[in-house]
CSV table of C-alpha atoms in Angstrom, one decimal:
chain,number,residue,atom,x,y,z
B,1,MET,CA,-6.3,-41.9,-29.9
B,2,ASN,CA,-6.8,-38.9,-27.6
B,3,GLY,CA,-8.8,-40.7,-25.0
B,4,VAL,CA,-12.2,-41.8,-23.7
B,5,LEU,CA,-14.5,-39.6,-21.6
B,6,VAL,CA,-16.8,-41.4,-19.2
B,7,SER,CA,-19.5,-39.1,-17.8
B,8,GLY,CA,-23.1,-39.0,-16.8
B,9,LEU,CA,-24.9,-37.8,-13.6
B,10,ILE,CA,-23.1,-38.0,-10.3
B,11,ARG,CA,-23.8,-41.5,-8.7
B,12,SER,CA,-24.7,-43.0,-12.1
B,13,GLY,CA,-21.9,-45.6,-12.0
B,14,THR,CA,-19.3,-43.6,-13.9
B,15,THR,CA,-16.5,-44.6,-11.5
B,16,TRP,CA,-17.2,-48.3,-12.0
B,17,VAL,CA,-17.4,-48.0,-15.8
B,18,GLY,CA,-14.3,-45.8,-15.9
B,19,ARG,CA,-12.2,-48.2,-13.9
B,20,VAL,CA,-13.4,-51.2,-16.0
B,21,LEU,CA,-12.4,-49.4,-19.2
B,22,ALA,CA,-9.1,-48.5,-17.6
B,23,THR,CA,-8.2,-52.2,-17.5
B,24,ALA,CA,-7.8,-52.2,-21.2
B,25,GLU,CA,-4.3,-52.3,-22.7
B,26,ASN,CA,-2.2,-49.2,-22.6
B,27,THR,CA,-4.7,-47.0,-20.7
B,28,ILE,CA,-4.5,-44.8,-17.6
B,29,TYR,CA,-7.4,-43.8,-15.3
B,30,ILE,CA,-7.8,-40.1,-14.7
B,31,HIS,CA,-10.2,-39.2,-11.9
B,32,GLU,CA,-12.4,-36.1,-12.2
B,33,PRO,CA,-10.2,-33.1,-13.3
B,34,PHE,CA,-13.3,-30.9,-13.1
B,35,ASN,CA,-14.0,-31.9,-9.4
B,36,PRO,CA,-12.5,-29.4,-6.9
B,37,ASP,CA,-12.0,-32.4,-4.5
B,38,SER,CA,-9.8,-34.3,-6.9
B,39,GLU,CA,-6.0,-34.0,-7.1
B,40,TRP,CA,-6.3,-33.7,-10.8
B,41,ASN,CA,-8.2,-30.4,-10.4
B,42,ALA,CA,-5.0,-28.8,-9.1
B,43,CYS,CA,-3.7,-28.7,-12.7
B,44,PHE,CA,-7.1,-27.7,-14.1
B,45,PRO,CA,-8.6,-25.3,-11.6
B,46,LEU,CA,-12.0,-23.9,-12.5
B,47,PRO,CA,-13.7,-20.8,-11.1
B,48,SER,CA,-17.0,-22.6,-10.3
B,49,HIS,CA,-18.5,-26.1,-9.8
B,50,MET,CA,-20.4,-27.9,-12.6
B,51,MET,CA,-19.0,-25.4,-15.1
B,52,HIS,CA,-20.3,-25.1,-18.7
B,53,ILE,CA,-17.2,-24.6,-20.9
B,54,THR,CA,-17.9,-23.8,-24.5
B,55,SER,CA,-15.8,-23.2,-27.6
B,56,GLU,CA,-16.7,-19.5,-27.4
B,57,TYR,CA,-14.8,-18.8,-24.1
B,58,GLY,CA,-13.0,-22.1,-23.4
B,59,GLY,CA,-9.7,-21.1,-25.0
B,60,ILE,CA,-8.0,-20.5,-21.6
B,61,TYR,CA,-8.8,-24.1,-20.6
B,62,GLU,CA,-7.6,-25.8,-23.8
B,63,GLY,CA,-3.9,-25.8,-22.9
B,64,PRO,CA,-4.2,-27.1,-19.4
B,65,PHE,CA,-6.6,-29.9,-20.5
B,66,SER,CA,-4.3,-30.8,-23.4
B,67,LYS,CA,-1.5,-31.2,-21.0
B,68,ILE,CA,-3.6,-33.7,-18.9
B,69,LEU,CA,-4.3,-35.7,-22.0
B,70,LYS,CA,-0.5,-35.8,-22.7
B,71,LEU,CA,0.1,-36.9,-19.1
B,72,GLU,CA,2.1,-33.7,-18.6
B,73,PRO,CA,-0.2,-31.8,-16.3
B,74,LEU,CA,0.9,-28.3,-15.2
B,75,PHE,CA,0.8,-27.3,-11.5
B,76,ARG,CA,1.2,-23.6,-11.0
B,77,GLY,CA,1.8,-22.3,-7.5
B,78,ASN,CA,3.8,-23.5,-4.6
B,79,TRP,CA,0.8,-24.9,-2.7
B,80,ARG,CA,0.4,-27.4,-5.5
B,81,ASN,CA,3.8,-28.9,-5.2
B,82,GLN,CA,2.8,-31.8,-3.0
B,83,VAL,CA,-0.2,-32.6,-5.3
B,84,SER,CA,2.1,-32.4,-8.3
B,85,GLU,CA,4.4,-35.0,-6.8
B,86,SER,CA,1.5,-37.3,-6.1
B,87,VAL,CA,0.0,-37.1,-9.6
B,88,TYR,CA,3.3,-37.6,-11.4
B,89,SER,CA,4.2,-40.5,-9.1
B,90,TYR,CA,0.8,-42.0,-10.1
B,91,ILE,CA,1.4,-41.4,-13.8
B,92,ASP,CA,4.9,-42.9,-13.7
B,93,LYS,CA,3.6,-46.0,-11.8
B,94,GLU,CA,0.7,-46.6,-14.2
B,95,THR,CA,2.7,-46.0,-17.4
B,96,ASN,CA,6.0,-47.6,-16.2
B,97,GLY,CA,7.5,-44.2,-17.1
B,98,ILE,CA,6.6,-44.5,-20.8
B,99,LYS,CA,3.8,-42.1,-21.5
B,100,LYS,CA,3.8,-42.3,-25.3
B,101,ASN,CA,0.6,-43.7,-26.8
B,102,VAL,CA,-1.0,-44.2,-23.4
B,103,ILE,CA,-4.8,-43.7,-23.7
B,104,PRO,CA,-6.3,-41.6,-20.9
B,105,ILE,CA,-9.7,-42.7,-19.5
B,106,ILE,CA,-11.1,-39.5,-18.2
B,107,LYS,CA,-13.9,-40.3,-15.7
B,108,ASP,CA,-15.8,-37.2,-14.7
B,109,PRO,CA,-19.5,-36.6,-14.0
B,110,VAL,CA,-18.7,-33.1,-12.8
B,111,ALA,CA,-17.8,-32.3,-16.4
B,112,LEU,CA,-21.4,-33.1,-17.4
B,113,PHE,CA,-22.2,-29.6,-18.8
B,114,SER,CA,-18.9,-29.4,-20.7
B,115,ILE,CA,-19.0,-32.8,-22.5
B,116,GLU,CA,-19.7,-31.1,-25.9
B,117,TRP,CA,-16.5,-29.0,-25.5
B,118,LEU,CA,-14.4,-31.9,-24.4
B,119,VAL,CA,-15.5,-34.0,-27.4
B,120,ASN,CA,-15.4,-31.4,-30.1
B,121,THR,CA,-12.2,-29.6,-28.9
B,122,HIS,CA,-10.2,-32.5,-27.5
B,123,TYR,CA,-11.6,-35.3,-29.6
B,124,LEU,CA,-12.4,-37.6,-26.7
B,125,LYS,CA,-14.7,-40.5,-27.3
B,126,PRO,CA,-17.8,-40.1,-25.0
B,127,VAL,CA,-19.3,-42.8,-23.0
B,128,ILE,CA,-22.4,-41.5,-21.3
B,129,VAL,CA,-23.8,-43.6,-18.4
B,130,LEU,CA,-27.5,-43.4,-17.8
B,131,ARG,CA,-29.1,-44.6,-14.6
B,132,HIS,CA,-32.7,-44.5,-13.2
B,133,PRO,CA,-33.0,-41.0,-11.8
B,134,ILE,CA,-34.6,-42.2,-8.5
B,135,GLY,CA,-31.6,-44.4,-8.0
B,136,ILE,CA,-29.4,-41.4,-8.4
B,137,VAL,CA,-31.6,-39.2,-6.1
B,138,LYS,CA,-31.6,-41.8,-3.3
B,139,SER,CA,-27.9,-42.4,-3.6
B,140,GLN,CA,-27.1,-38.7,-3.3
B,141,ILE,CA,-29.4,-38.3,-0.3
B,142,ARG,CA,-27.9,-41.4,1.4
B,143,LEU,CA,-24.4,-39.9,1.0
B,144,GLY,CA,-25.6,-36.6,2.6
B,145,TRP,CA,-25.2,-34.5,-0.5
B,146,ILE,CA,-28.3,-32.5,0.2
B,147,LYS,CA,-26.9,-29.3,1.7
B,148,GLY,CA,-27.3,-25.8,0.1
B,149,ASN,CA,-29.4,-24.6,-2.8
B,150,LYS,CA,-28.2,-26.9,-5.5
B,151,LEU,CA,-29.8,-24.9,-8.3
B,152,VAL,CA,-27.9,-21.7,-7.8
B,153,GLY,CA,-24.7,-22.9,-9.5
B,154,ILE,CA,-26.7,-24.0,-12.5
B,155,ALA,CA,-28.9,-20.9,-12.7
B,156,ARG,CA,-26.0,-18.4,-12.5
B,157,GLN,CA,-24.4,-19.8,-15.7
B,158,ARG,CA,-26.4,-18.0,-18.5
B,159,SER,CA,-24.8,-20.0,-21.3
B,160,LEU,CA,-25.6,-23.3,-19.6
B,161,VAL,CA,-29.3,-22.3,-19.0
B,162,GLU,CA,-29.8,-21.1,-22.5
B,163,THR,CA,-28.1,-24.2,-24.0
B,164,PHE,CA,-29.8,-27.0,-22.1
B,165,TYR,CA,-33.2,-25.7,-21.1
B,166,ASN,CA,-36.3,-24.6,-23.0
B,167,GLN,CA,-38.3,-21.6,-21.7
B,168,GLN,CA,-40.6,-23.7,-19.5
B,169,ASP,CA,-37.7,-25.4,-17.8
B,170,GLN,CA,-35.9,-22.0,-17.4
B,171,ARG,CA,-38.9,-20.7,-15.5
B,172,LEU,CA,-39.1,-23.9,-13.4
B,173,LEU,CA,-35.4,-23.5,-12.6
B,174,HIS,CA,-35.6,-20.0,-11.4
B,175,GLU,CA,-38.9,-20.4,-9.5
B,176,ASN,CA,-37.6,-23.4,-7.6
B,177,MET,CA,-34.3,-21.8,-6.9
B,178,ALA,CA,-36.1,-18.8,-5.3
B,179,ASN,CA,-38.4,-21.1,-3.3
B,180,TRP,CA,-35.8,-23.7,-2.4
B,181,SER,CA,-36.1,-23.5,1.4
B,182,ASN,CA,-39.8,-24.4,1.2
B,183,ILE,CA,-39.3,-27.6,-0.8
B,184,GLY,CA,-38.9,-31.0,0.8
B,185,THR,CA,-35.6,-32.8,0.7
B,186,ALA,CA,-36.8,-35.5,-1.8
B,187,ASP,CA,-38.3,-32.9,-4.1
B,188,GLN,CA,-35.2,-30.8,-3.9
B,189,MET,CA,-32.9,-33.6,-5.0
B,190,CYS,CA,-35.4,-34.7,-7.7
B,191,LEU,CA,-35.3,-31.2,-9.1
B,192,PHE,CA,-31.5,-31.1,-9.0
B,193,VAL,CA,-31.2,-34.4,-10.8
B,194,ARG,CA,-33.9,-33.4,-13.3
B,195,PHE,CA,-31.9,-30.3,-14.4
B,196,MET,CA,-28.7,-32.4,-14.6
B,197,TYR,CA,-30.5,-35.0,-16.6
B,198,LEU,CA,-31.9,-32.5,-19.1
B,199,SER,CA,-28.3,-31.9,-20.3
B,200,ILE,CA,-28.1,-35.6,-21.2
B,201,ILE,CA,-31.4,-35.2,-23.1
B,202,TYR,CA,-29.8,-32.3,-25.0
B,203,TYR,CA,-26.8,-34.6,-25.9
B,204,ILE,CA,-29.1,-37.5,-27.0
B,205,LYS,CA,-31.0,-35.3,-29.3
B,206,LYS,CA,-28.0,-33.5,-30.8
B,207,TYR,CA,-25.5,-36.4,-30.8
B,208,PRO,CA,-27.4,-39.6,-31.2
B,209,GLU,CA,-24.2,-41.2,-32.5
B,210,TRP,CA,-22.5,-40.9,-29.1
B,211,LEU,CA,-22.3,-44.0,-27.0
B,212,TYR,CA,-25.0,-44.1,-24.2
B,213,ILE,CA,-25.1,-47.1,-21.9
B,214,CYS,CA,-27.6,-48.0,-19.2
B,215,TYR,CA,-26.2,-48.8,-15.7
B,216,GLU,CA,-29.1,-51.1,-15.0
B,217,ASP,CA,-28.3,-53.2,-18.1
B,218,ILE,CA,-24.6,-53.4,-17.5
B,219,SER,CA,-24.9,-54.1,-13.8
B,220,ASN,CA,-26.9,-57.2,-14.6
B,221,ASN,CA,-24.6,-58.2,-17.5
B,222,PRO,CA,-21.2,-56.6,-16.9
B,223,GLU,CA,-19.7,-58.3,-20.0
B,224,GLN,CA,-21.6,-55.7,-22.0
B,225,LEU,CA,-18.7,-53.4,-21.1
B,226,LEU,CA,-16.5,-55.5,-23.4
B,227,ASP,CA,-18.6,-54.3,-26.3
B,228,VAL,CA,-18.1,-50.7,-25.0
B,229,MET,CA,-14.3,-51.3,-25.2
B,230,ASP,CA,-14.6,-52.5,-28.7
B,231,ARG,CA,-16.8,-49.5,-29.8
B,232,THR,CA,-14.4,-47.0,-28.2
B,233,GLY,CA,-11.3,-48.6,-29.8
B,234,LEU,CA,-9.9,-50.1,-26.6
B,235,LYS,CA,-8.2,-53.4,-26.5
B,236,GLN,CA,-9.2,-55.9,-23.8
B,237,SER,CA,-6.4,-57.2,-21.6
B,238,GLU,CA,-6.0,-60.2,-19.5
B,239,ASP,CA,-6.6,-57.9,-16.5
B,240,THR,CA,-10.0,-57.0,-18.0
B,241,HIS,CA,-11.2,-60.6,-18.1
B,242,GLN,CA,-9.8,-61.4,-14.7
B,243,ARG,CA,-11.3,-58.4,-12.9
B,244,LEU,CA,-14.5,-57.6,-14.8
B,245,GLY,CA,-17.4,-58.3,-12.4
B,246,SER,CA,-15.1,-59.5,-9.7
B,247,ASN,CA,-14.8,-58.3,-6.1
B,248,LYS,CA,-11.0,-58.8,-5.7
B,249,ILE,CA,-10.2,-55.2,-5.0
B,250,ALA,CA,-12.6,-54.3,-2.2
B,251,SER,CA,-16.1,-54.7,-0.9
B,252,TYR,CA,-18.8,-52.4,-2.2
B,253,ASP,CA,-20.1,-49.9,0.4
B,254,PRO,CA,-23.3,-48.1,-0.8
B,255,ASP,CA,-22.6,-45.2,1.7
B,256,LYS,CA,-19.3,-44.3,0.1
B,257,ALA,CA,-18.4,-42.6,-3.2
B,258,HIS,CA,-15.5,-43.2,-5.6
B,259,GLN,CA,-14.8,-46.8,-4.7
B,260,ASN,CA,-12.1,-48.9,-6.3
B,261,VAL,CA,-14.5,-51.8,-6.9
B,262,LEU,CA,-15.2,-53.6,-10.2
B,263,GLU,CA,-18.2,-55.6,-8.8
B,264,ALA,CA,-21.5,-54.9,-10.4
B,265,ILE,CA,-24.5,-54.1,-8.1
B,266,PRO,CA,-27.5,-55.6,-9.8
B,267,TYR,CA,-30.6,-53.4,-10.5
B,268,ASP,CA,-33.5,-54.2,-8.2
B,269,LYS,CA,-36.6,-52.2,-9.2
B,270,GLN,CA,-38.6,-53.2,-6.2
B,271,ARG,CA,-36.1,-51.8,-3.8
B,272,LEU,CA,-35.8,-48.7,-5.9
B,273,PHE,CA,-39.2,-47.4,-4.9
B,274,GLU,CA,-39.1,-48.5,-1.2
B,275,ALA,CA,-40.4,-45.9,1.2
B,276,ASP,CA,-37.9,-44.2,3.5
B,277,GLN,CA,-37.6,-41.2,5.8
B,278,TYR,CA,-37.6,-38.8,2.9
B,279,SER,CA,-40.6,-40.1,1.0
B,280,ASP,CA,-43.5,-42.6,1.2
B,281,ASP,CA,-44.1,-42.5,-2.5
B,282,TRP,CA,-40.9,-42.5,-4.7
B,283,GLU,CA,-42.9,-43.8,-7.7
B,284,TYR,CA,-45.0,-40.6,-7.5
B,285,LEU,CA,-41.9,-38.5,-7.4
B,286,TYR,CA,-40.5,-40.4,-10.4
B,287,HIS,CA,-43.5,-39.6,-12.5
B,288,LYS,CA,-43.8,-36.0,-11.2
B,289,HIS,CA,-40.2,-35.1,-12.1
B,290,PHE,CA,-39.0,-37.5,-14.7
B,291,SER,CA,-41.8,-38.8,-16.9
B,292,ASP,CA,-40.7,-36.7,-20.0
B,293,ILE,CA,-37.1,-37.8,-19.5
B,294,THR,CA,-38.1,-41.4,-19.5
B,295,GLN,CA,-39.7,-41.0,-23.0
B,296,VAL,CA,-36.5,-39.7,-24.5
B,297,VAL,CA,-34.1,-42.2,-23.0
B,298,SER,CA,-36.4,-45.2,-23.5
B,299,ARG,CA,-34.3,-46.5,-26.4
B,300,TYR,CA,-31.3,-46.9,-24.1
B,301,VAL,CA,-32.7,-48.0,-20.8
B,302,SER,CA,-34.5,-50.9,-19.1
B,303,TRP,CA,-36.1,-49.2,-16.2
B,304,ASP,CA,-39.6,-50.6,-16.5
């Protein structure tokens, strides 16, 4: 088994899902090799953020990523020596020095636009986490991830734009990118999340057989993740049952990302639309930016 890929939008609950799946027997958790801020990215450096890798030009990335899956990452360059020691120390600790047959759980929402390549080239089993888009928007704003024109990195990747967006969305993308400074913060983040979410719509339509799970559902019933383990071929461990839904590692802090917490945060629709300094009417913004998305994902979600 080559491994499991847990992806979705940033702040959709992928860290929680990935860490729970990594309690299965003979697994190892690998954190965001596509993310420039992750140690794992030092062995898989990419020229741009949120990159769209395809089979057409992804050949140069196949070797480095295959090495990650084999738990033999390559670190080229003296500046990466310290990172290399840290990563290999982690691998040795998590595998007890025996890497054979260990199943990597790749958790990476930054790889969102490259899921198709990762699944078709490296035969990873995809687990795509869906979450209410307003919950994602508000979480990213709360963390302060609102700086810069967030559409530029998407719009500059021609293959990405042509793959995931129809002509109407392409026009919307370029118009809003050009007018970014005149758009309010809440609308800016809604637009960014919309264009990220459209990639998931693409996957749902093209690969309905992939595994899509709803954060709101599993947060209210974490034991549904046991079914996810079964469907991805993972074997539950004693650690799984002891830690699933528990708060034995740390306390959840909504103002921090990438927490080592296995406690579910229940979905609360009433709080989701509460007014704040960025908008008095989040429900309006939801219908403005995401109504068409809701129709496509309705078979997987329990938002209403």
